[in-house]
Amino acid sequence: ITPPAATDVDILACGPEQKNTFALLTGEHAFVSQHIGDMENAETLASYERTIALYERLFRVRPETVAYDLHPEYLSTKHALALGLPSIGVQHHHAHIASVLAEHGFEGRALGVALDGTGYGTDATIWGGEWLAADLADFERIAHLRALPMPGGAAAVKRPARMAIGALAECGLLDHPGAAPLRARLAGGEEATLLAMIAHGLNTPRTSSMGRLFDAVAAIAGVRDDALYEGQAAIELEALTDPSAEGTYVFGIAEGVDGALVLDSASVLAAVLDDMAAGAGASAISMRFHRAVVAAVVDTCARLAPALGLTHVALAGGVFMNRLVVRGSVLGLRDAGLVPLTHVRLPANDGGVAFGQAVVAWARRHGGAGPRR
């Protein structure tokens, strides 16, 4: 992959935790590694370190700067900081957007929409439904999904039913008749435990993640309560969509305390529950939800772009692996007079993050600053 311009020093970008790849920037070239995998154990870390050493020998690269994800507990981050090199922390979703921009050779400022499951935010919460005004060096968070509780943290990723209970409790919707089937499927005492965790903030991080919202809707619709593999609930929800189903759900929108727009999922969740109570099938619910996600992407960008004087929109993150979301967003943005940019040679998911980290590190060395918010 060709970086924006030649780098004056060799840069190692250590990549994210999941679907890890690393990247090396040297001269006029960028080398992105093969898929390493999820950095969750010592065996994968050892393989990762061996592969980095191999690439450095093969391509005669001697890193003088290292880029890393802001999450302090990622093994890739710990590896980066242990190297003792000048280091540059890069926010996960900024890396996603910078990766797309650099792949297209776009060095100006653009809108970026990063939708995924998990990314450590600059406010120490879990991001994943983000609209950024970004260039290669810095970004501003200008819109995001409403933050919802994740009772159990990682346990809520493995059990979407937990995410659904957290979302409904946050939005005051647990007593809606449409929630009855979900609540009836919970284990004895589970709901009370989850609600106590939320009330006391016990192991219950908050997240603006679109991926987690997919999980919640899938569980409410009866599609998947427990995920046997990453993304299962969202994948099965997408597979169920019925294009003949009419209608769409609608996200609320308001200005947050930080000045960014907040897309409120409460109206979407209430509409899902209304459909459940009316006996609508999961296929119709899925179609209406997918349309709502596409409309949120397109309408928010169409609202923000003129005020910011921006014309290009970079789309990245695992949610854009969903064919309905990416196709609908690209076509909708074009109809709105905007220019959508998506990955061509790199994956939309976290496999493209390392290249973005490397590019951000390069841009910061050439006069860029850092995140504005």
Tab-separated table of C-alpha atoms in Angstrom:
chain	number	residue	atom	x	y	z
A	1	ILE	CA	0.000	0.000	0.000
A	2	THR	CA	1.311	3.448	-0.861
A	3	PRO	CA	1.400	5.926	2.064
A	4	PRO	CA	0.552	9.628	1.533
A	5	ALA	CA	4.226	10.575	1.140
A	6	ALA	CA	7.670	9.317	2.034
A	7	THR	CA	8.338	9.032	5.745
A	8	ASP	CA	11.513	10.461	7.250
A	9	VAL	CA	11.729	7.656	9.828
A	10	ASP	CA	10.573	4.042	9.854
A	11	ILE	CA	7.288	3.622	11.752
A	12	LEU	CA	5.835	0.494	13.343
A	13	ALA	CA	2.078	0.512	13.950
A	14	CYS	CA	1.152	-2.237	16.386
A	15	GLY	CA	-2.518	-2.552	15.464
A	16	PRO	CA	-5.623	-3.278	17.575
A	17	GLU	CA	-6.642	-6.142	19.855
A	18	GLN	CA	-9.067	-7.958	17.553
A	19	LYS	CA	-8.363	-9.100	13.992
A	20	ASN	CA	-4.876	-7.777	14.545
A	21	THR	CA	-2.521	-6.816	11.791
A	22	PHE	CA	0.528	-4.601	12.201
A	23	ALA	CA	1.989	-2.174	9.679
A	24	LEU	CA	5.454	-0.900	8.811
A	25	LEU	CA	5.978	2.456	7.118
A	26	THR	CA	9.355	2.963	5.472
A	27	GLY	CA	10.355	5.408	2.769
A	28	GLU	CA	7.584	5.448	0.178
A	29	HIS	CA	6.144	2.079	1.156
A	30	ALA	CA	3.728	0.658	3.712
A	31	PHE	CA	3.664	-3.048	4.529
A	32	VAL	CA	0.572	-4.443	6.247
A	33	SER	CA	0.963	-7.877	7.790
A	34	GLN	CA	-1.157	-10.936	7.292
A	35	HIS	CA	-4.048	-11.541	9.696
A	36	ILE	CA	-2.569	-12.238	13.128
A	37	GLY	CA	-5.854	-12.756	14.967
A	38	ASP	CA	-7.244	-11.736	18.321
A	39	MET	CA	-4.491	-10.702	20.731
A	40	GLU	CA	-5.902	-12.389	23.805
A	41	ASN	CA	-3.261	-14.891	24.893
A	42	ALA	CA	0.484	-15.455	25.216
A	43	GLU	CA	0.653	-17.783	22.206
A	44	THR	CA	-0.793	-15.185	19.827
A	45	LEU	CA	1.446	-12.489	21.298
A	46	ALA	CA	4.524	-14.665	20.730
A	47	SER	CA	3.505	-15.290	17.115
A	48	TYR	CA	2.859	-11.574	16.666
A	49	GLU	CA	6.297	-10.632	17.963
A	50	ARG	CA	8.007	-13.233	15.762
A	51	THR	CA	6.155	-11.981	12.700
A	52	ILE	CA	7.080	-8.350	13.378
A	53	ALA	CA	10.738	-9.377	13.644
A	54	LEU	CA	10.448	-11.335	10.383
A	55	TYR	CA	8.945	-8.367	8.519
A	56	GLU	CA	11.621	-6.041	9.854
A	57	ARG	CA	14.319	-8.394	8.522
A	58	LEU	CA	12.619	-9.042	5.178
A	59	PHE	CA	11.996	-5.388	4.387
A	60	ARG	CA	15.082	-4.010	6.177
A	61	VAL	CA	13.019	-1.801	8.446
A	62	ARG	CA	14.297	-0.384	11.732
A	63	PRO	CA	11.411	1.405	13.452
A	64	GLU	CA	12.268	4.655	15.163
A	65	THR	CA	8.662	5.538	16.066
A	66	VAL	CA	5.830	3.273	17.204
A	67	ALA	CA	2.072	3.887	16.942
A	68	TYR	CA	-0.433	2.160	19.192
A	69	ASP	CA	-4.099	1.963	20.229
A	70	LEU	CA	-5.164	4.078	23.211
A	71	HIS	CA	-6.609	1.095	25.120
A	72	PRO	CA	-4.121	0.574	27.967
A	73	GLU	CA	-4.842	-3.156	28.372
A	74	TYR	CA	-4.389	-4.279	24.769
A	75	LEU	CA	-1.408	-6.612	24.383
A	76	SER	CA	-0.463	-4.790	21.190
A	77	THR	CA	-0.378	-1.506	23.139
A	78	LYS	CA	1.733	-3.037	25.890
A	79	HIS	CA	4.119	-4.410	23.253
A	80	ALA	CA	4.410	-0.958	21.677
A	81	LEU	CA	5.143	0.825	24.937
A	82	ALA	CA	7.682	-1.805	25.994
A	83	LEU	CA	9.848	-1.062	22.945
A	84	GLY	CA	11.190	2.143	24.455
A	85	LEU	CA	10.759	4.071	21.203
A	86	PRO	CA	9.150	7.489	20.714
A	87	SER	CA	5.449	6.583	20.679
A	88	ILE	CA	2.221	8.030	19.309
A	89	GLY	CA	-1.184	6.941	20.635
A	90	VAL	CA	-3.941	6.835	18.027
A	91	GLN	CA	-7.648	6.676	18.838
A	92	HIS	CA	-9.195	3.539	17.336
A	93	HIS	CA	-11.865	5.176	15.178
A	94	HIS	CA	-9.563	7.919	13.956
A	95	ALA	CA	-7.259	5.122	12.762
A	96	HIS	CA	-10.205	3.547	10.918
A	97	ILE	CA	-10.989	6.788	9.095
A	98	ALA	CA	-7.367	7.752	8.409
A	99	SER	CA	-6.848	4.306	6.888
A	100	VAL	CA	-9.632	4.883	4.362
A	101	LEU	CA	-8.505	8.418	3.551
A	102	ALA	CA	-4.888	7.380	3.025
A	103	GLU	CA	-5.835	4.403	0.876
A	104	HIS	CA	-7.592	6.859	-1.447
A	105	GLY	CA	-4.730	9.356	-1.304
A	106	PHE	CA	-7.021	11.922	0.334
A	107	GLU	CA	-5.059	14.253	2.609
A	108	GLY	CA	-7.698	16.910	3.313
A	109	ARG	CA	-10.426	17.012	5.945
A	110	ALA	CA	-13.428	14.738	5.540
A	111	LEU	CA	-16.368	13.352	7.433
A	112	GLY	CA	-15.711	9.910	8.836
A	113	VAL	CA	-18.327	7.411	9.967
A	114	ALA	CA	-16.835	4.636	12.096
A	115	LEU	CA	-19.329	1.986	13.181
A	116	ASP	CA	-18.080	-1.109	14.990
A	117	GLY	CA	-18.228	-3.091	18.203
A	118	THR	CA	-15.479	-1.699	20.406
A	119	GLY	CA	-12.959	1.119	20.418
A	120	TYR	CA	-11.438	2.964	23.380
A	121	GLY	CA	-12.580	6.581	23.331
A	122	THR	CA	-10.700	9.687	24.424
A	123	ASP	CA	-13.191	9.961	27.311
A	124	ALA	CA	-12.321	6.414	28.501
A	125	THR	CA	-15.720	5.035	27.448
A	126	ILE	CA	-16.249	2.463	24.705
A	127	TRP	CA	-16.985	4.095	21.360
A	128	GLY	CA	-18.346	2.455	18.239
A	129	GLY	CA	-21.011	4.687	16.699
A	130	GLU	CA	-18.949	7.713	15.685
A	131	TRP	CA	-19.145	10.601	13.228
A	132	LEU	CA	-15.798	12.388	13.027
A	133	ALA	CA	-14.502	15.432	11.193
A	134	ALA	CA	-11.015	14.164	10.476
A	135	ASP	CA	-7.858	14.455	8.471
A	136	LEU	CA	-4.777	12.263	8.702
A	137	ALA	CA	-3.406	14.023	11.779
A	138	ASP	CA	-6.378	14.770	14.000
A	139	PHE	CA	-10.131	14.559	14.454
A	140	GLU	CA	-13.136	16.047	16.175
A	141	ARG	CA	-16.007	13.899	17.424
A	142	ILE	CA	-19.039	15.678	15.993
A	143	ALA	CA	-21.786	13.068	16.464
A	144	HIS	CA	-22.231	9.704	18.125
A	145	LEU	CA	-24.809	7.204	19.288
A	146	ARG	CA	-26.300	7.559	22.729
A	147	ALA	CA	-24.207	5.644	25.258
A	148	LEU	CA	-25.847	2.537	26.722
A	149	PRO	CA	-24.780	0.306	29.629
A	150	MET	CA	-23.046	-3.036	29.017
A	151	PRO	CA	-23.744	-5.109	32.144
A	152	GLY	CA	-20.798	-7.441	32.564
A	153	GLY	CA	-18.622	-5.705	29.998
A	154	ALA	CA	-17.176	-8.416	27.761
A	155	ALA	CA	-19.878	-10.792	29.023
A	156	ALA	CA	-22.469	-8.586	27.313
A	157	VAL	CA	-20.653	-9.106	24.011
A	158	LYS	CA	-20.927	-12.871	24.405
A	159	ARG	CA	-24.537	-12.665	25.587
A	160	PRO	CA	-26.529	-10.132	23.535
A	161	ALA	CA	-29.490	-10.638	25.879
A	162	ARG	CA	-27.481	-8.769	28.515
A	163	MET	CA	-26.941	-5.876	26.115
A	164	ALA	CA	-30.666	-5.823	25.351
A	165	ILE	CA	-31.621	-5.646	29.025
A	166	GLY	CA	-29.103	-2.865	29.590
A	167	ALA	CA	-30.388	-0.863	26.623
A	168	LEU	CA	-34.051	-1.266	27.557
A	169	ALA	CA	-33.410	-0.403	31.197
A	170	GLU	CA	-31.489	2.732	30.190
A	171	CYS	CA	-34.339	3.862	27.936
A	172	GLY	CA	-37.126	3.045	30.408
A	173	LEU	CA	-38.582	0.369	28.136
A	174	LEU	CA	-38.291	-2.816	30.194
A	175	ASP	CA	-41.991	-2.861	31.049
A	176	HIS	CA	-43.074	-2.561	27.420
A	177	PRO	CA	-45.174	-5.613	26.417
A	178	GLY	CA	-42.796	-6.233	23.514
A	179	ALA	CA	-39.979	-6.935	25.975
A	180	ALA	CA	-41.854	-9.791	27.648
A	181	PRO	CA	-40.480	-12.607	25.418
A	182	LEU	CA	-36.878	-11.535	26.042
A	183	ARG	CA	-37.403	-11.235	29.791
A	184	ALA	CA	-39.097	-14.645	29.922
A	185	ARG	CA	-36.028	-16.281	28.343
A	186	LEU	CA	-33.634	-14.991	31.016
A	187	ALA	CA	-32.283	-17.332	33.655
A	188	GLY	CA	-33.758	-17.194	37.131
A	189	GLY	CA	-32.553	-14.075	38.924
A	190	GLU	CA	-30.570	-12.878	35.915
A	191	GLU	CA	-32.597	-9.743	35.287
A	192	ALA	CA	-32.382	-8.627	38.916
A	193	THR	CA	-28.627	-9.163	38.896
A	194	LEU	CA	-28.168	-7.198	35.688
A	195	LEU	CA	-30.317	-4.321	36.912
A	196	ALA	CA	-28.360	-4.194	40.184
A	197	MET	CA	-25.089	-4.092	38.248
A	198	ILE	CA	-26.386	-1.205	36.152
A	199	ALA	CA	-27.754	0.710	39.144
A	200	HIS	CA	-24.446	0.486	41.018
A	201	GLY	CA	-22.195	0.871	37.986
A	202	LEU	CA	-20.596	-2.489	38.809
A	203	ASN	CA	-18.606	-3.857	35.848
A	204	THR	CA	-20.963	-1.968	33.549
A	205	PRO	CA	-19.051	0.208	31.089
A	206	ARG	CA	-21.002	2.506	28.808
A	207	THR	CA	-20.782	2.264	25.066
A	208	SER	CA	-21.871	4.231	22.001
A	209	SER	CA	-21.248	1.146	19.857
A	210	MET	CA	-23.448	0.441	16.838
A	211	GLY	CA	-22.303	-3.180	16.966
A	212	ARG	CA	-23.733	-3.543	20.463
A	213	LEU	CA	-26.999	-1.958	19.310
A	214	PHE	CA	-27.212	-4.643	16.610
A	215	ASP	CA	-26.768	-7.213	19.388
A	216	ALA	CA	-29.533	-5.663	21.476
A	217	VAL	CA	-32.011	-5.580	18.592
A	218	ALA	CA	-31.172	-9.172	17.661
A	219	ALA	CA	-31.884	-10.331	21.204
A	220	ILE	CA	-35.120	-8.342	21.524
A	221	ALA	CA	-36.322	-9.791	18.205
A	222	GLY	CA	-35.583	-13.319	19.416
A	223	VAL	CA	-32.797	-13.919	16.915
A	224	ARG	CA	-29.851	-14.561	19.240
A	225	ASP	CA	-29.452	-14.419	23.025
A	226	ASP	CA	-25.974	-15.970	23.227
A	227	ALA	CA	-23.216	-15.501	20.649
A	228	LEU	CA	-21.062	-18.529	19.901
A	229	TYR	CA	-18.658	-16.416	17.839
A	230	GLU	CA	-17.949	-12.734	17.379
A	231	GLY	CA	-20.635	-10.850	15.487
A	232	GLN	CA	-23.017	-13.812	15.320
A	233	ALA	CA	-26.095	-11.874	16.406
A	234	ALA	CA	-25.507	-9.110	13.840
A	235	ILE	CA	-24.703	-11.599	11.069
A	236	GLU	CA	-27.881	-13.582	11.702
A	237	LEU	CA	-29.946	-10.396	11.948
A	238	GLU	CA	-28.646	-9.283	8.538
A	239	ALA	CA	-29.355	-12.724	7.027
A	240	LEU	CA	-32.997	-12.486	8.126
A	241	THR	CA	-33.832	-9.191	6.401
A	242	ASP	CA	-36.962	-9.185	4.259
A	243	PRO	CA	-36.713	-6.495	1.541
A	244	SER	CA	-40.476	-6.694	0.993
A	245	ALA	CA	-41.161	-5.473	4.533
A	246	GLU	CA	-42.280	-1.858	4.483
A	247	GLY	CA	-41.331	0.927	6.850
A	248	THR	CA	-38.298	2.024	8.819
A	249	TYR	CA	-37.381	2.991	12.342
A	250	VAL	CA	-36.019	6.447	13.132
A	251	PHE	CA	-33.240	7.548	15.480
A	252	GLY	CA	-33.856	10.609	17.594
A	253	ILE	CA	-31.279	13.374	17.433
A	254	ALA	CA	-30.270	16.071	19.904
A	255	GLU	CA	-27.240	18.111	20.897
A	256	GLY	CA	-25.128	16.572	23.625
A	257	VAL	CA	-23.403	18.283	26.520
A	258	ASP	CA	-20.105	18.145	24.610
A	259	GLY	CA	-21.601	19.958	21.629
A	260	ALA	CA	-21.676	16.851	19.481
A	261	LEU	CA	-24.946	15.550	18.059
A	262	VAL	CA	-26.328	12.502	19.851
A	263	LEU	CA	-28.305	9.931	17.895
A	264	ASP	CA	-30.764	8.453	20.358
A	265	SER	CA	-31.600	4.774	19.886
A	266	ALA	CA	-34.531	4.903	22.341
A	267	SER	CA	-37.043	5.609	19.555
A	268	VAL	CA	-35.656	2.701	17.522
A	269	LEU	CA	-35.859	0.316	20.466
A	270	ALA	CA	-39.411	1.458	21.270
A	271	ALA	CA	-40.463	0.809	17.668
A	272	VAL	CA	-38.866	-2.655	17.761
A	273	LEU	CA	-40.853	-3.414	20.908
A	274	ASP	CA	-44.060	-2.103	19.304
A	275	ASP	CA	-43.512	-4.486	16.392
A	276	MET	CA	-42.784	-7.374	18.751
A	277	ALA	CA	-45.987	-6.683	20.657
A	278	ALA	CA	-47.920	-6.527	17.370
A	279	GLY	CA	-46.548	-9.908	16.297
A	280	ALA	CA	-44.230	-8.697	13.563
A	281	GLY	CA	-41.607	-11.208	12.504
A	282	ALA	CA	-37.876	-10.859	13.033
A	283	SER	CA	-37.343	-10.465	9.269
A	284	ALA	CA	-39.483	-7.327	9.118
A	285	ILE	CA	-37.902	-5.938	12.298
A	286	SER	CA	-34.436	-6.554	10.877
A	287	MET	CA	-35.246	-4.788	7.597
A	288	ARG	CA	-36.668	-1.740	9.361
A	289	PHE	CA	-33.659	-1.594	11.668
A	290	HIS	CA	-31.181	-1.809	8.792
A	291	ARG	CA	-32.994	1.026	7.021
A	292	ALA	CA	-32.774	3.096	10.198
A	293	VAL	CA	-29.010	2.559	10.424
A	294	VAL	CA	-28.503	3.582	6.788
A	295	ALA	CA	-30.709	6.657	7.264
A	296	ALA	CA	-28.720	7.611	10.371
A	297	VAL	CA	-25.472	7.458	8.399
A	298	VAL	CA	-26.772	9.396	5.403
A	299	ASP	CA	-28.969	11.967	7.118
A	300	THR	CA	-26.399	12.837	9.782
A	301	CYS	CA	-23.689	13.322	7.162
A	302	ALA	CA	-26.012	15.374	4.965
A	303	ARG	CA	-26.807	17.566	7.972
A	304	LEU	CA	-23.195	18.065	9.074
A	305	ALA	CA	-21.296	18.289	5.788
A	306	PRO	CA	-22.564	21.702	4.561
A	307	ALA	CA	-21.865	23.412	7.885
A	308	LEU	CA	-18.332	22.006	7.908
A	309	GLY	CA	-17.674	22.628	4.232
A	310	LEU	CA	-16.894	18.950	3.657
A	311	THR	CA	-17.779	16.837	0.633
A	312	HIS	CA	-16.118	13.442	1.228
A	313	VAL	CA	-17.282	10.762	3.687
A	314	ALA	CA	-15.047	7.872	4.755
A	315	LEU	CA	-16.875	4.745	5.947
A	316	ALA	CA	-15.098	2.185	8.134
A	317	GLY	CA	-15.542	-0.267	10.983
A	318	GLY	CA	-16.916	-3.773	11.231
A	319	VAL	CA	-20.554	-2.729	10.779
A	320	PHE	CA	-19.639	-1.772	7.206
A	321	MET	CA	-18.923	-5.453	6.541
A	322	ASN	CA	-22.733	-5.634	6.447
A	323	ARG	CA	-23.673	-5.497	2.755
A	324	LEU	CA	-27.001	-3.756	3.372
A	325	VAL	CA	-25.448	-1.033	5.504
A	326	VAL	CA	-22.500	-0.312	3.228
A	327	ARG	CA	-24.483	-0.427	-0.010
A	328	GLY	CA	-27.326	1.677	1.375
A	329	SER	CA	-24.910	4.212	2.855
A	330	VAL	CA	-22.844	4.577	-0.322
A	331	LEU	CA	-25.903	5.037	-2.533
A	332	GLY	CA	-27.588	7.380	-0.059
A	333	LEU	CA	-24.510	9.567	0.345
A	334	ARG	CA	-24.150	9.851	-3.426
A	335	ASP	CA	-27.800	10.856	-3.715
A	336	ALA	CA	-27.115	13.513	-1.061
A	337	GLY	CA	-24.337	14.979	-3.213
A	338	LEU	CA	-21.507	13.630	-1.068
A	339	VAL	CA	-18.542	11.477	-2.095
A	340	PRO	CA	-18.342	8.182	-0.151
A	341	LEU	CA	-14.967	6.515	0.343
A	342	THR	CA	-14.609	2.872	1.408
A	343	HIS	CA	-11.689	0.495	1.694
A	344	VAL	CA	-10.536	-1.151	-1.525
A	345	ARG	CA	-7.450	-3.182	-0.588
A	346	LEU	CA	-7.902	-3.362	3.172
A	347	PRO	CA	-10.838	-4.754	5.196
A	348	ALA	CA	-13.395	-2.398	6.718
A	349	ASN	CA	-12.981	-4.149	10.055
A	350	ASP	CA	-10.047	-3.920	12.461
A	351	GLY	CA	-7.681	-5.485	9.935
A	352	GLY	CA	-7.305	-2.001	8.442
A	353	VAL	CA	-6.576	-0.178	11.709
A	354	ALA	CA	-2.788	-0.675	11.780
A	355	PHE	CA	-2.330	1.128	8.461
A	356	GLY	CA	-4.410	3.985	9.845
A	357	GLN	CA	-2.262	4.140	12.974
A	358	ALA	CA	0.886	4.325	10.848
A	359	VAL	CA	-0.544	7.093	8.696
A	360	VAL	CA	-1.654	9.137	11.718
A	361	ALA	CA	1.814	8.781	13.239
A	362	TRP	CA	3.343	9.931	9.944
A	363	ALA	CA	0.971	12.915	9.766
A	364	ARG	CA	1.640	13.942	13.379
A	365	ARG	CA	5.374	13.955	12.675
A	366	HIS	CA	4.695	16.332	9.799
A	367	GLY	CA	2.971	19.028	11.770
A	368	GLY	CA	-0.351	17.527	12.843
A	369	ALA	CA	-1.665	17.812	16.368
A	370	GLY	CA	-4.053	15.303	17.886
A	371	PRO	CA	-7.702	14.759	18.715
A	372	ARG	CA	-9.596	17.935	19.399
A	373	ARG	CA	-12.170	16.136	21.484
